[in-house]
PDB file of C-alpha atoms in Angstrom:
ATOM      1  CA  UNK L 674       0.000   0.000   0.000  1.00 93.00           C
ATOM      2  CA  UNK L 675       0.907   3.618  -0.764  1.00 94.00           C
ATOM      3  CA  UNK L 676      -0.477   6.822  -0.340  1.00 97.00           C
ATOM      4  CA  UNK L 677       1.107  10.018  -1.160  1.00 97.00           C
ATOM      5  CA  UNK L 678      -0.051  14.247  -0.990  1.00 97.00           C
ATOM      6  CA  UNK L 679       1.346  16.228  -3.704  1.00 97.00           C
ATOM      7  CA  UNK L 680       1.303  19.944  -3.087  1.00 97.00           C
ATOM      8  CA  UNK L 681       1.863  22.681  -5.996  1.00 96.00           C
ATOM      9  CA  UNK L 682       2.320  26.396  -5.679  1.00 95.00           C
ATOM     10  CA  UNK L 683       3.144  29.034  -7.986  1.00 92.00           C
ATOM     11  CA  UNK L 684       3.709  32.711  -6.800  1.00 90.00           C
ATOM     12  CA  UNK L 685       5.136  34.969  -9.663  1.00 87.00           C
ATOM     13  CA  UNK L 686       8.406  33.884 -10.205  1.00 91.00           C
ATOM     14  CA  UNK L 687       8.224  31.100  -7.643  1.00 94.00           C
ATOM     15  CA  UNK L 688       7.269  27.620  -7.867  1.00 96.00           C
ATOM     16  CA  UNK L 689       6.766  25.157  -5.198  1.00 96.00           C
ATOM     17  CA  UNK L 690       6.451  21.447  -5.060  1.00 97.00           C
ATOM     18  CA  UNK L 691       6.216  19.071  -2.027  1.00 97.00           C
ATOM     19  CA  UNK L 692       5.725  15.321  -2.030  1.00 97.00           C
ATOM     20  CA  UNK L 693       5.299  13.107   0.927  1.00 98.00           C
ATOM     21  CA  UNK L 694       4.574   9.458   0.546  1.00 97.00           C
ATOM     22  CA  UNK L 695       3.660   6.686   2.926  1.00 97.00           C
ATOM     23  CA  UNK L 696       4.051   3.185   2.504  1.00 97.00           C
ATOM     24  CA  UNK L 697       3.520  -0.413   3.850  1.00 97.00           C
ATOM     25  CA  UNK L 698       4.781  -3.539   1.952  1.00 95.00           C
ATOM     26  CA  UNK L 699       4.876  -7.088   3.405  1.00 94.00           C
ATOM     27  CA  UNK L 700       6.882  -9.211   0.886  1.00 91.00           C
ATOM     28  CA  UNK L 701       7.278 -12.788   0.720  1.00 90.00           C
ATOM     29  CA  UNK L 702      10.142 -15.068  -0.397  1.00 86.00           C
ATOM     30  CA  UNK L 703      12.982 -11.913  -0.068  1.00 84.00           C
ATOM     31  CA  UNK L 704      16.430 -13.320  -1.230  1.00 86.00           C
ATOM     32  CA  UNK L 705      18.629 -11.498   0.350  1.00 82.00           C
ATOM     33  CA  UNK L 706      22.661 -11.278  -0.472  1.00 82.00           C
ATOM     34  CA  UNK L 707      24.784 -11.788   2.728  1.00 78.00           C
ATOM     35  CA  UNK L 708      28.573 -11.546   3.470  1.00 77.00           C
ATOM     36  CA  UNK L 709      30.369 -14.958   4.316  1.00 75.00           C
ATOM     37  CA  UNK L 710      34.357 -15.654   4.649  1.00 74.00           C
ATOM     38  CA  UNK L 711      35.208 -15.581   0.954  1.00 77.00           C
ATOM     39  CA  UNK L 712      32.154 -14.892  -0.781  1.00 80.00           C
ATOM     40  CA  UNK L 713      28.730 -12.914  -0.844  1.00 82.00           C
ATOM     41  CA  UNK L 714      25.999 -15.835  -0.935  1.00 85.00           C
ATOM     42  CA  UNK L 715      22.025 -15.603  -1.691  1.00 86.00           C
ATOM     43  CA  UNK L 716      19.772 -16.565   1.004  1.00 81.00           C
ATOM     44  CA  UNK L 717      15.617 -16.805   1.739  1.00 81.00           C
ATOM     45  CA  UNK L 718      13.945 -14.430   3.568  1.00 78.00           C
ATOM     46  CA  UNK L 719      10.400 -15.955   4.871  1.00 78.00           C
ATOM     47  CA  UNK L 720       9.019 -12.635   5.335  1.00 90.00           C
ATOM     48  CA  UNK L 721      10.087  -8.870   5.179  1.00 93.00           C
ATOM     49  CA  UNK L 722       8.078  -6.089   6.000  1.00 95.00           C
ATOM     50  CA  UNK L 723       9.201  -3.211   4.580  1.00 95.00           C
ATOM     51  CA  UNK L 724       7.227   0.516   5.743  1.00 97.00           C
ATOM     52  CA  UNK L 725       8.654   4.026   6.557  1.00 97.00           C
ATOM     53  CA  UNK L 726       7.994   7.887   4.889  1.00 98.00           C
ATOM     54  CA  UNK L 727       9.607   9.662   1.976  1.00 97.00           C
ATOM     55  CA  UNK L 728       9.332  13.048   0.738  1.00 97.00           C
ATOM     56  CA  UNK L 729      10.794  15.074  -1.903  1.00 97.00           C
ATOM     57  CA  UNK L 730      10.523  19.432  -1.967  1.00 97.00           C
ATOM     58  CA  UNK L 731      11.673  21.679  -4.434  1.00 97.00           C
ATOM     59  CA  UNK L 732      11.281  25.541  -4.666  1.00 97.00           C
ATOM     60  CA  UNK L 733      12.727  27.334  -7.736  1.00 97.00           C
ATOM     61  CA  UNK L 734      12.863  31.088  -8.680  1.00 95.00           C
ATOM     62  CA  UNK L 735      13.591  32.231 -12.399  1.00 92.00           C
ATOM     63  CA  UNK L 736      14.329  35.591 -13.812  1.00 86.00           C
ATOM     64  CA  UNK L 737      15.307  36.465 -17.135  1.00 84.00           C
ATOM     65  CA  UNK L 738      17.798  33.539 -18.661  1.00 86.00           C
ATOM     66  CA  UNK L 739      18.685  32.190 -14.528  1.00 93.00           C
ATOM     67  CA  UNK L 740      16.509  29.535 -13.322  1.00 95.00           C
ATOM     68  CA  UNK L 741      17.409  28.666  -9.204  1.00 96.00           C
ATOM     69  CA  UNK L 742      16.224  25.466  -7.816  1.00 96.00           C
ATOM     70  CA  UNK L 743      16.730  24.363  -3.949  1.00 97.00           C
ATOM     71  CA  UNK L 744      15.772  20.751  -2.789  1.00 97.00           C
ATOM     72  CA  UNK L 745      15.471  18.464  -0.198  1.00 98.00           C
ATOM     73  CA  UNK L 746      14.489  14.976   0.037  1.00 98.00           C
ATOM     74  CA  UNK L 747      14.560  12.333   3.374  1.00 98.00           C
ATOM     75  CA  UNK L 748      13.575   8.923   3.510  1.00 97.00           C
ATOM     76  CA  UNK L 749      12.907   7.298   6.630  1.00 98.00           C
ATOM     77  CA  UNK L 750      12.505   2.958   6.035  1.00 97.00           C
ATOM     78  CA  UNK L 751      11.811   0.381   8.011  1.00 97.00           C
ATOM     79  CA  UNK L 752      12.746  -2.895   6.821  1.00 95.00           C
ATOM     80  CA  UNK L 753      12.518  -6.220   8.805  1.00 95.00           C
ATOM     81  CA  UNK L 754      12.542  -9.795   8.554  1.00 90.00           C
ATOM     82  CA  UNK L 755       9.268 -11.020  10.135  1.00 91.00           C
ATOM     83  CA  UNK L 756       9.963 -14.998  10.395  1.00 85.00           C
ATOM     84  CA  UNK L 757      12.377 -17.103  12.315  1.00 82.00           C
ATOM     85  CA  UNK L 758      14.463 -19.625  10.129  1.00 76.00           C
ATOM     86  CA  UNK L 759      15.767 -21.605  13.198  1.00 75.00           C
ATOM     87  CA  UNK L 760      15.392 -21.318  16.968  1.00 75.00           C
ATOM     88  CA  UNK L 761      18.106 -19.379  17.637  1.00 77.00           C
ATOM     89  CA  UNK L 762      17.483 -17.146  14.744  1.00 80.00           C
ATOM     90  CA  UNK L 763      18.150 -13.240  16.101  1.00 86.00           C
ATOM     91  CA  UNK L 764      16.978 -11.706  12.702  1.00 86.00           C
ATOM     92  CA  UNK L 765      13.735 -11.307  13.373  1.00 90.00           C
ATOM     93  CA  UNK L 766      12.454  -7.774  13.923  1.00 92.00           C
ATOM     94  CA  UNK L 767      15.806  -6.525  12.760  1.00 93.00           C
ATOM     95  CA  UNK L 768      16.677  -4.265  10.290  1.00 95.00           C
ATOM     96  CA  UNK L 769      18.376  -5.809   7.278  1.00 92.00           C
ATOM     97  CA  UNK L 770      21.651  -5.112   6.601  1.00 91.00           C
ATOM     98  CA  UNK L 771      23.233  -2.207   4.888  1.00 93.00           C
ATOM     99  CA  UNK L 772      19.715  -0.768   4.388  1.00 94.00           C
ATOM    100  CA  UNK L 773      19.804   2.691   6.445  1.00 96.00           C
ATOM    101  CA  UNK L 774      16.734   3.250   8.663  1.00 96.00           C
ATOM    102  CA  UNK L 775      17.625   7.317   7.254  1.00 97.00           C
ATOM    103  CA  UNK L 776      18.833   9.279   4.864  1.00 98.00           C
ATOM    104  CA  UNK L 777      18.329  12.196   2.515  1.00 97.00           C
ATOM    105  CA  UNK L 778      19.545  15.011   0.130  1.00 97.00           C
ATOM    106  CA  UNK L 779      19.685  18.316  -0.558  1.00 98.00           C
ATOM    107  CA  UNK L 780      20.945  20.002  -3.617  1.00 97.00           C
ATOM    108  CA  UNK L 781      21.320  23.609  -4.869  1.00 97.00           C
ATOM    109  CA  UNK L 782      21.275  24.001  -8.647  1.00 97.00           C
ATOM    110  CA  UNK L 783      21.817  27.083 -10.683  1.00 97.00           C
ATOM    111  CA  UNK L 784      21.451  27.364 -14.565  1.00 95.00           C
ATOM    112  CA  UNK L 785      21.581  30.519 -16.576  1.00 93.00           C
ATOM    113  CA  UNK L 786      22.233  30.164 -20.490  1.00 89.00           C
ATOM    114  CA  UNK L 787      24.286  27.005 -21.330  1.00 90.00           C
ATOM    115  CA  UNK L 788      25.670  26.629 -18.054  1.00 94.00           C
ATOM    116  CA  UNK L 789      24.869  25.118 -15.236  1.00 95.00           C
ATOM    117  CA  UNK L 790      26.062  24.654 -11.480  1.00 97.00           C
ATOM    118  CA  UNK L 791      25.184  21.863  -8.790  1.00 97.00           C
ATOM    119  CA  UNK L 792      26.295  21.515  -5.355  1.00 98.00           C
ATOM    120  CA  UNK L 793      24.710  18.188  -3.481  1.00 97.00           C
ATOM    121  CA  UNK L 794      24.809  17.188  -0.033  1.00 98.00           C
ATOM    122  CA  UNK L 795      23.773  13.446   0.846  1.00 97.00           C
ATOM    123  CA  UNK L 796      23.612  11.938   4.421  1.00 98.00           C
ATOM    124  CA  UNK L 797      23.412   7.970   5.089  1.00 97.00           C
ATOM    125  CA  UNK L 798      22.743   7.011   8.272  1.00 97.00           C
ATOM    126  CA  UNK L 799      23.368   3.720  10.295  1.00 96.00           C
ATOM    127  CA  UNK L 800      23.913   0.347   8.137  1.00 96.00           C
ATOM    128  CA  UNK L 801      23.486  -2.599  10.143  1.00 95.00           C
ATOM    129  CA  UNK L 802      26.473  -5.381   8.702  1.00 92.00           C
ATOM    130  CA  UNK L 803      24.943  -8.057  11.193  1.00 90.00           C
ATOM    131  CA  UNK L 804      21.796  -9.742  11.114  1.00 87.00           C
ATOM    132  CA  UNK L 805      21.218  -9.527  14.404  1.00 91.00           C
ATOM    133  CA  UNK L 806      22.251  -5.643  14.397  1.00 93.00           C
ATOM    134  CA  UNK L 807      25.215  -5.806  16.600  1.00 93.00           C
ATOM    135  CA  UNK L 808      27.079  -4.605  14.196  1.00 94.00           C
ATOM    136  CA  UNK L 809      27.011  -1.257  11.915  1.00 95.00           C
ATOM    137  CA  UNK L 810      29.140   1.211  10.310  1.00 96.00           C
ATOM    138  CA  UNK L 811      28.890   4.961  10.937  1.00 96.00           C
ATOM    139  CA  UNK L 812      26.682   7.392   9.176  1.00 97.00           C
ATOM    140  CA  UNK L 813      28.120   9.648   7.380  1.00 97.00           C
ATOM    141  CA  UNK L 814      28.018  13.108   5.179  1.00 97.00           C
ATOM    142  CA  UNK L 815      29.493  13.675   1.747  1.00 97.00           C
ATOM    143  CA  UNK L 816      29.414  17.028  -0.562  1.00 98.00           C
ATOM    144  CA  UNK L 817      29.623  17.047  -4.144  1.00 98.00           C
ATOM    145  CA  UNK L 818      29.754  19.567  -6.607  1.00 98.00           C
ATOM    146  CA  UNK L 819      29.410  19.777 -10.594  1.00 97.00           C
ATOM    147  CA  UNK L 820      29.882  21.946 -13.197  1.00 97.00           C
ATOM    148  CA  UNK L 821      28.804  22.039 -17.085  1.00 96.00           C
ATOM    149  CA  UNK L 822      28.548  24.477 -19.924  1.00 95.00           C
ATOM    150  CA  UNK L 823      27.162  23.343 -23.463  1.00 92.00           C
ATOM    151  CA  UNK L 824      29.701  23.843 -26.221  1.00 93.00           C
ATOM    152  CA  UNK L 825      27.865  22.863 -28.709  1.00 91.00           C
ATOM    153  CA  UNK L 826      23.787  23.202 -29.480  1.00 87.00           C
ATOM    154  CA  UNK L 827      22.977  22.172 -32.888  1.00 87.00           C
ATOM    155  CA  UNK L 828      19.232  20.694 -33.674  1.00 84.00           C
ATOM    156  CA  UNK L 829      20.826  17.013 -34.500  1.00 88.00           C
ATOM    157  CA  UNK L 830      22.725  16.794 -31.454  1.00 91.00           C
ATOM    158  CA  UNK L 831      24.427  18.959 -28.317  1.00 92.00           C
ATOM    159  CA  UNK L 832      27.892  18.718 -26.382  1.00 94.00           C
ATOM    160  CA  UNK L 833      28.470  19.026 -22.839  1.00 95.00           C
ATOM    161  CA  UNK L 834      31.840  19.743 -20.897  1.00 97.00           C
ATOM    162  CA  UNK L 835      31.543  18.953 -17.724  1.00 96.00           C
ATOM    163  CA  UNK L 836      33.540  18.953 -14.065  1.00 97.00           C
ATOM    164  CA  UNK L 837      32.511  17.069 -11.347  1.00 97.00           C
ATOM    165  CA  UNK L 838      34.524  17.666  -7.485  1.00 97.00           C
ATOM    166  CA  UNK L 839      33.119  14.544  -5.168  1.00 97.00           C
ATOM    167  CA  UNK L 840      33.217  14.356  -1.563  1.00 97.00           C
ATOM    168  CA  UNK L 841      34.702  17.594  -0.898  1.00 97.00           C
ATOM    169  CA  UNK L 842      35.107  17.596   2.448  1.00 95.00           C
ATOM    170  CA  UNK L 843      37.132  14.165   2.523  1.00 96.00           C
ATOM    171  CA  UNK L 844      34.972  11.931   4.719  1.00 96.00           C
ATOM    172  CA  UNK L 845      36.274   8.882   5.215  1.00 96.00           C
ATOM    173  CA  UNK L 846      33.677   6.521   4.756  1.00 96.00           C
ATOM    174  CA  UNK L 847      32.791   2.656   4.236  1.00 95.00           C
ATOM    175  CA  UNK L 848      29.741   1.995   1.972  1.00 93.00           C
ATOM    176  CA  UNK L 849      30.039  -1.405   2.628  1.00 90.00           C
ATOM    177  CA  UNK L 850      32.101  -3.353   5.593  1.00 89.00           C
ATOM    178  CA  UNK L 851      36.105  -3.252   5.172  1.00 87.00           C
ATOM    179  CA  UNK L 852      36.236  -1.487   1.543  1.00 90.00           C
ATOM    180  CA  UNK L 853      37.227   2.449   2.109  1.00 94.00           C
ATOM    181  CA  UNK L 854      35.800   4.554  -0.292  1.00 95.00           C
ATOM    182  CA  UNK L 855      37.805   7.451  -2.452  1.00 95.00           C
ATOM    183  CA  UNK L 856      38.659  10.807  -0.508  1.00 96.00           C
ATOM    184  CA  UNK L 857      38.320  13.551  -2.597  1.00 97.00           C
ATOM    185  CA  UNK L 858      38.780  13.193  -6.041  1.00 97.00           C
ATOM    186  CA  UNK L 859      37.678  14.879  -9.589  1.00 97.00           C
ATOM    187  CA  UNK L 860      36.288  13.818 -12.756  1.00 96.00           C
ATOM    188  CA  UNK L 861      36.082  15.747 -16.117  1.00 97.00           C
ATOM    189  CA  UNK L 862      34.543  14.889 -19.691  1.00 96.00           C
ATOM    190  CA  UNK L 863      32.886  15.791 -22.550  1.00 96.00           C
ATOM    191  CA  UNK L 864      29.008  14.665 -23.184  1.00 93.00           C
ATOM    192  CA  UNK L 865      27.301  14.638 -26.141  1.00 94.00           C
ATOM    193  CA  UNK L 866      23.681  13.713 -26.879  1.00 90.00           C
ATOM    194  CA  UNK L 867      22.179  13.056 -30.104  1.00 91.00           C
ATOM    195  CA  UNK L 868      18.663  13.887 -30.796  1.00 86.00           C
ATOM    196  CA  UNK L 869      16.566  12.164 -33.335  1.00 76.00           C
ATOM    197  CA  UNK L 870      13.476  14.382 -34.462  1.00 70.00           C
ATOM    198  CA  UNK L 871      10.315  12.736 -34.484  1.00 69.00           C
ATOM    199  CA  UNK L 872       9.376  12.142 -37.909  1.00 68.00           C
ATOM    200  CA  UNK L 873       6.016  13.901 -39.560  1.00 67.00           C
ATOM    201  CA  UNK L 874       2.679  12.356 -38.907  1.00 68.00           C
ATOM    202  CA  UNK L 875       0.890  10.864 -41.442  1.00 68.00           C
ATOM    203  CA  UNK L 876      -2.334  12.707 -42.425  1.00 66.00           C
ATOM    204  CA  UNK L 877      -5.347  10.766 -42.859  1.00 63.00           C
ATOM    205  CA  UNK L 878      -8.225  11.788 -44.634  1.00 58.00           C
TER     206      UNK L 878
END
């Protein structure tokens, strides 16, 4: 089950949008991938139920050629396995692993012309590694920024250079148990995108 409110505003050169969804899933037969000495194996789930909120809000102000857009989105999920394999199984009511109970986003995203600027924050919070959820690895912040200006604009197709600056701030972080993920580090490129018009419609009589 699922039920969302959508909410829409526009006030001159503002324009608001705010979604908030609710839902409530009870699954049956979840495989689920765990961690093991040498290898990652699949195992059966009985039961998961899965519930929590999300929502997703965006304001944006344009004048003239500059279009400003602000953002925020949180999720909040509850995930748990329902039925006891064994006995001595601890799993039950217990979050499943690596899947953060919260977490969100904000952005801030300027475009004027053929440029554009993005700066994103993301937090994770706590990831069980354990079934039992003795076990976790921290939560943690990262800040990214990203750049791009379109070179090229023809009607066939468009180019893109582009700059992207991830985790900023040089969080040392683990996305899953024992592997260390980059510092801070930069990427650069060139996109293109090719556009095929949409051929004539044939007129019947």
């Amino acid at each position: 089950g699922d039920l969302g409110v959508l909410l829409r505003h526009m006030w001159r050169r503002y324009a608001f949008r705010s979604e908030v969804t609710w839902f409530n899933r009870m699954l049956d037969n979840w495989i689920i991938w765990l961690p093991g000495p040498a290898y990652w194996s699949p195992q059966n789930i009985m039961q998961v139920w899965s519930r929590g909120v999300e929502s997703d809000s965006e304001i944006a102000w344009k004048a003239g050629g500059t279009t400003v857009k602000l953002g925020l989105m949180t999720n909040h999920v509850v995930s748990t396995n329902q039925v006891a394999k064994s006995r001595y199984d601890d799993s039950v009511d217990r979050q499943l692993i690596y899947v953060p109970m919260y977490s969100g986003n904000g952005r801030l995203g300027v475009v004027r012309d053929r440029g554009s600027f993005t700066v994103h924050a993301t937090y994770t919070g706590y990831r069980y590694t354990s079934t039992d959820n003795r076990e976790y690895l921290e939560p943690y912040w990262l800040l990214n920024a990203s750049a791009s200006l379109r070179v090229v604009r023809k009607a066939r197709w468009q180019a893109d250079v582009f700059v992207h600056a991830n985790n900023l701030l040089g969080t040392e972080y683990e996305v899953m148990l024992s592997r260390p993920m980059p510092l801070r580090n930069f990427q650069a490129g060139l996109r293109v995108h090719f556009n095929r018009p949409n051929p004539p419609k044939p007129i019947t009589p």
